[in-house]
């Protein structure tokens, strides 16, 4: 706005560019909402391409429609298994500045449900982005269901999942109860100390 009122004509923002940018943003918003609402009709390649670009697109869109429209749509798509694991990061980005109460009501239930998925890539994405949502998990949900579901990764046949689980659990250790620390976590750590993967054994020892 200030640039439109600049005293020097040569430096004033071009009104035509302003209109074009506004139109582009509106079009991207409509395209984004339309794509998400028709996910059932898209193939895996289309979904992967769309969600791969979505984080950058979200940065260009106005926050109100992102938080009030796109974020709930992404949660629903993940809840009903219509979106691939690539949708997890965009969902977390879209929810980054929503009020805590809304985050706990809409986003956290989705995350906790996703921890029950057998999809390895979903689990890896949840663990990779744990720092984005861990603080929003209510104290009464840290032991169970968050840790209880997360801890299944300690015995996952994939070494990447086991290693990421180890790193992820360390982020919530301060919030775990003494009961969980003694009855569950220490037992898992003792087993990881003799894991077949050298990196996991080393990280466990450091812990």
CSV table of C-alpha atoms in Angstrom, one decimal:
chain,number,residue,atom,x,y,z
A,1,UNK,CA,0.0,0.0,0.0
A,2,UNK,CA,2.8,2.4,1.0
A,3,UNK,CA,4.6,1.7,-2.3
A,4,UNK,CA,1.4,2.6,-4.2
A,5,UNK,CA,1.6,6.1,-2.6
A,6,UNK,CA,5.3,6.7,-3.2
A,7,UNK,CA,6.2,10.3,-4.0
A,8,UNK,CA,8.4,9.3,-6.9
A,9,UNK,CA,6.3,7.9,-9.8
A,10,UNK,CA,9.2,5.8,-11.0
A,11,UNK,CA,9.3,3.9,-7.7
A,12,UNK,CA,5.6,3.5,-7.2
A,13,UNK,CA,4.3,-0.1,-7.3
A,14,UNK,CA,2.6,-0.9,-10.6
A,15,UNK,CA,-1.2,-1.3,-9.8
A,16,UNK,CA,-1.4,-3.8,-12.7
A,17,UNK,CA,1.2,-6.0,-11.1
A,18,UNK,CA,-0.7,-5.8,-7.8
A,19,UNK,CA,-3.9,-7.0,-9.5
A,20,UNK,CA,-2.1,-9.8,-11.4
A,21,UNK,CA,-0.5,-11.0,-8.1
A,22,UNK,CA,-3.8,-11.0,-6.3
A,23,UNK,CA,-5.4,-12.9,-9.2
A,24,UNK,CA,-2.6,-15.4,-9.2
A,25,UNK,CA,-2.9,-16.0,-5.4
A,26,UNK,CA,-6.7,-16.4,-5.7
A,27,UNK,CA,-6.3,-18.9,-8.6
A,28,UNK,CA,-3.7,-20.9,-6.6
A,29,UNK,CA,-6.0,-21.0,-3.6
A,30,UNK,CA,-8.9,-22.3,-5.8
A,31,UNK,CA,-6.6,-24.8,-7.5
A,32,UNK,CA,-5.3,-26.1,-4.2
A,33,UNK,CA,-8.8,-26.5,-2.6
A,34,UNK,CA,-10.1,-28.1,-5.7
A,35,UNK,CA,-7.3,-30.6,-5.9
A,36,UNK,CA,-7.6,-31.6,-2.3
A,37,UNK,CA,-11.4,-32.0,-2.6
A,38,UNK,CA,-11.0,-34.4,-5.5
A,39,UNK,CA,-8.1,-36.5,-4.2
A,40,UNK,CA,-10.2,-39.7,-4.7
A,41,UNK,CA,-9.9,-39.1,-8.4
A,42,UNK,CA,-6.2,-38.5,-8.5
A,43,UNK,CA,-3.5,-41.1,-9.1
A,44,UNK,CA,-0.4,-41.6,-6.9
A,45,UNK,CA,1.9,-39.6,-9.2
A,46,UNK,CA,-0.5,-36.6,-9.3
A,47,UNK,CA,-0.7,-36.7,-5.5
A,48,UNK,CA,3.0,-36.9,-5.0
A,49,UNK,CA,3.7,-34.0,-7.3
A,50,UNK,CA,0.9,-31.9,-5.8
A,51,UNK,CA,1.9,-32.4,-2.2
A,52,UNK,CA,5.6,-32.1,-3.0
A,53,UNK,CA,4.9,-28.5,-4.2
A,54,UNK,CA,2.3,-27.6,-1.6
A,55,UNK,CA,4.6,-26.4,1.2
A,56,UNK,CA,5.9,-23.7,-1.2
A,57,UNK,CA,2.4,-22.8,-2.4
A,58,UNK,CA,1.1,-22.4,1.2
A,59,UNK,CA,3.7,-19.8,1.8
A,60,UNK,CA,2.2,-17.6,-0.9
A,61,UNK,CA,-1.4,-17.9,0.2
A,62,UNK,CA,-3.3,-15.8,2.8
A,63,UNK,CA,-3.3,-17.4,6.3
A,64,UNK,CA,-7.1,-17.3,7.0
A,65,UNK,CA,-8.1,-19.7,4.1
A,66,UNK,CA,-5.0,-21.9,4.8
A,67,UNK,CA,-5.9,-22.3,8.4
A,68,UNK,CA,-9.7,-22.4,8.1
A,69,UNK,CA,-10.1,-24.4,4.9
A,70,UNK,CA,-6.9,-26.1,3.7
A,71,UNK,CA,-5.6,-27.4,7.0
A,72,UNK,CA,-8.9,-29.2,8.0
A,73,UNK,CA,-9.2,-30.6,4.5
A,74,UNK,CA,-5.6,-32.1,4.8
A,75,UNK,CA,-6.5,-33.6,8.2
A,76,UNK,CA,-9.6,-35.2,6.8
A,77,UNK,CA,-7.7,-36.5,3.7
A,78,UNK,CA,-5.1,-38.1,6.0
A,79,UNK,CA,-7.7,-39.5,8.4
A,80,UNK,CA,-9.6,-41.2,5.6
A,81,UNK,CA,-6.4,-42.5,3.9
A,82,UNK,CA,-7.0,-40.4,0.8
A,83,UNK,CA,-3.7,-38.5,1.0
A,84,UNK,CA,-0.2,-40.0,0.9
A,85,UNK,CA,2.5,-39.5,3.5
A,86,UNK,CA,3.7,-36.4,1.5
A,87,UNK,CA,0.6,-34.6,2.9
A,88,UNK,CA,1.9,-34.7,6.5
A,89,UNK,CA,4.3,-31.8,6.2
A,90,UNK,CA,1.9,-29.5,4.4
A,91,UNK,CA,-0.7,-30.2,7.1
A,92,UNK,CA,1.8,-29.2,9.8
A,93,UNK,CA,2.8,-26.1,7.9
A,94,UNK,CA,-0.8,-25.1,7.4
A,95,UNK,CA,-1.4,-25.5,11.2
A,96,UNK,CA,1.8,-23.8,12.4
A,97,UNK,CA,0.1,-20.7,13.7
A,98,UNK,CA,-3.4,-21.9,14.6
A,99,UNK,CA,-4.5,-21.5,18.2
A,100,UNK,CA,-3.4,-24.3,20.6
A,101,UNK,CA,-6.9,-25.3,21.4
A,102,UNK,CA,-7.8,-25.7,17.7
A,103,UNK,CA,-4.5,-27.5,17.0
A,104,UNK,CA,-5.3,-30.0,19.8
A,105,UNK,CA,-8.8,-30.5,18.5
A,106,UNK,CA,-8.1,-31.0,14.8
A,107,UNK,CA,-4.4,-31.8,14.2
A,108,UNK,CA,-3.3,-33.9,17.2
A,109,UNK,CA,-6.1,-36.5,16.7
A,110,UNK,CA,-5.0,-36.9,13.1
A,111,UNK,CA,-1.4,-37.4,14.1
A,112,UNK,CA,-2.2,-39.9,16.8
A,113,UNK,CA,-4.3,-41.9,14.4
A,114,UNK,CA,-1.5,-41.9,11.8
A,115,UNK,CA,0.8,-43.5,14.3
A,116,UNK,CA,-1.5,-46.6,14.0
A,117,UNK,CA,-0.8,-46.8,10.3
A,118,UNK,CA,1.4,-49.7,9.1
A,119,UNK,CA,2.8,-47.5,6.3
A,120,UNK,CA,6.5,-47.1,7.0
A,121,UNK,CA,6.8,-43.7,5.2
A,122,UNK,CA,3.9,-42.3,7.3
A,123,UNK,CA,5.8,-43.3,10.4
A,124,UNK,CA,9.1,-41.8,9.2
A,125,UNK,CA,7.4,-38.5,8.3
A,126,UNK,CA,5.7,-38.3,11.7
A,127,UNK,CA,9.0,-38.9,13.5
A,128,UNK,CA,11.0,-36.5,11.2
A,129,UNK,CA,8.6,-33.6,11.9
A,130,UNK,CA,8.0,-34.4,15.6
A,131,UNK,CA,9.3,-31.1,16.7
A,132,UNK,CA,6.6,-29.3,14.8
A,133,UNK,CA,3.8,-30.8,16.9
A,134,UNK,CA,5.2,-32.4,20.1
A,135,UNK,CA,4.5,-29.4,22.3
A,136,UNK,CA,0.8,-29.5,21.3
A,137,UNK,CA,0.3,-33.0,22.6
A,138,UNK,CA,-1.6,-32.7,25.9
A,139,UNK,CA,0.3,-34.0,29.0
A,140,UNK,CA,-2.4,-36.7,29.4
A,141,UNK,CA,-1.7,-38.0,25.9
A,142,UNK,CA,2.1,-38.2,26.0
A,143,UNK,CA,2.4,-41.6,27.8
A,144,UNK,CA,-0.6,-43.0,26.0
A,145,UNK,CA,-1.4,-42.9,23.2
A,146,UNK,CA,1.6,-41.0,21.8
A,147,UNK,CA,4.5,-43.0,23.3
A,148,UNK,CA,2.6,-46.3,23.3
A,149,UNK,CA,2.1,-46.0,19.5
A,150,UNK,CA,5.5,-44.5,18.8
A,151,UNK,CA,7.3,-47.2,20.8
A,152,UNK,CA,6.1,-49.9,18.3
A,153,UNK,CA,8.9,-48.4,16.1
A,154,UNK,CA,11.6,-49.8,18.4
A,155,UNK,CA,10.8,-53.3,17.0
A,156,UNK,CA,10.2,-52.4,13.4
A,157,UNK,CA,12.1,-54.6,11.0
A,158,UNK,CA,13.3,-51.4,9.1
A,159,UNK,CA,16.4,-50.0,10.8
A,160,UNK,CA,15.5,-46.4,9.6
A,161,UNK,CA,12.3,-46.6,11.6
A,162,UNK,CA,14.1,-48.0,14.7
A,163,UNK,CA,16.7,-45.2,14.5
A,164,UNK,CA,14.2,-42.4,14.0
A,165,UNK,CA,12.0,-43.8,16.8
A,166,UNK,CA,15.0,-43.6,19.1
A,167,UNK,CA,15.7,-40.0,18.1
A,168,UNK,CA,12.1,-39.1,18.4
A,169,UNK,CA,11.5,-40.5,21.8
A,170,UNK,CA,14.4,-38.5,23.2
A,171,UNK,CA,12.3,-35.4,22.4
A,172,UNK,CA,9.5,-36.4,24.7
A,173,UNK,CA,11.5,-38.1,27.4
A,174,UNK,CA,11.1,-35.1,29.8
A,175,UNK,CA,7.4,-35.5,29.6
A,176,UNK,CA,7.2,-39.3,30.1
A,177,UNK,CA,6.1,-40.7,33.5
A,178,UNK,CA,8.5,-42.6,35.7
A,179,UNK,CA,6.4,-45.7,35.1
A,180,UNK,CA,6.8,-45.6,31.3
A,181,UNK,CA,10.5,-44.7,31.6
A,182,UNK,CA,11.2,-47.7,33.9
A,183,UNK,CA,8.7,-50.3,32.6
A,184,UNK,CA,9.0,-49.7,28.9
A,185,UNK,CA,11.6,-47.3,27.6
A,186,UNK,CA,14.6,-48.7,29.4
A,187,UNK,CA,13.7,-52.2,28.2
A,188,UNK,CA,13.6,-51.0,24.6
A,189,UNK,CA,16.9,-49.2,25.0
A,190,UNK,CA,18.6,-52.3,26.4
A,191,UNK,CA,17.5,-54.2,23.3
A,192,UNK,CA,18.7,-51.5,21.0
A,193,UNK,CA,22.2,-51.7,22.5
A,194,UNK,CA,22.6,-55.1,20.8
A,195,UNK,CA,20.8,-54.0,17.6
A,196,UNK,CA,22.2,-55.4,14.3
A,197,UNK,CA,22.7,-51.8,13.1
A,198,UNK,CA,25.9,-50.3,14.3
A,199,UNK,CA,24.5,-46.7,14.1
A,200,UNK,CA,21.6,-47.6,16.3
A,201,UNK,CA,23.9,-49.3,18.9
A,202,UNK,CA,26.1,-46.2,18.9
A,203,UNK,CA,23.2,-43.8,19.3
A,204,UNK,CA,21.6,-45.9,22.1
A,205,UNK,CA,24.9,-45.9,24.0
A,206,UNK,CA,25.2,-42.1,23.7
A,207,UNK,CA,21.6,-41.8,25.0
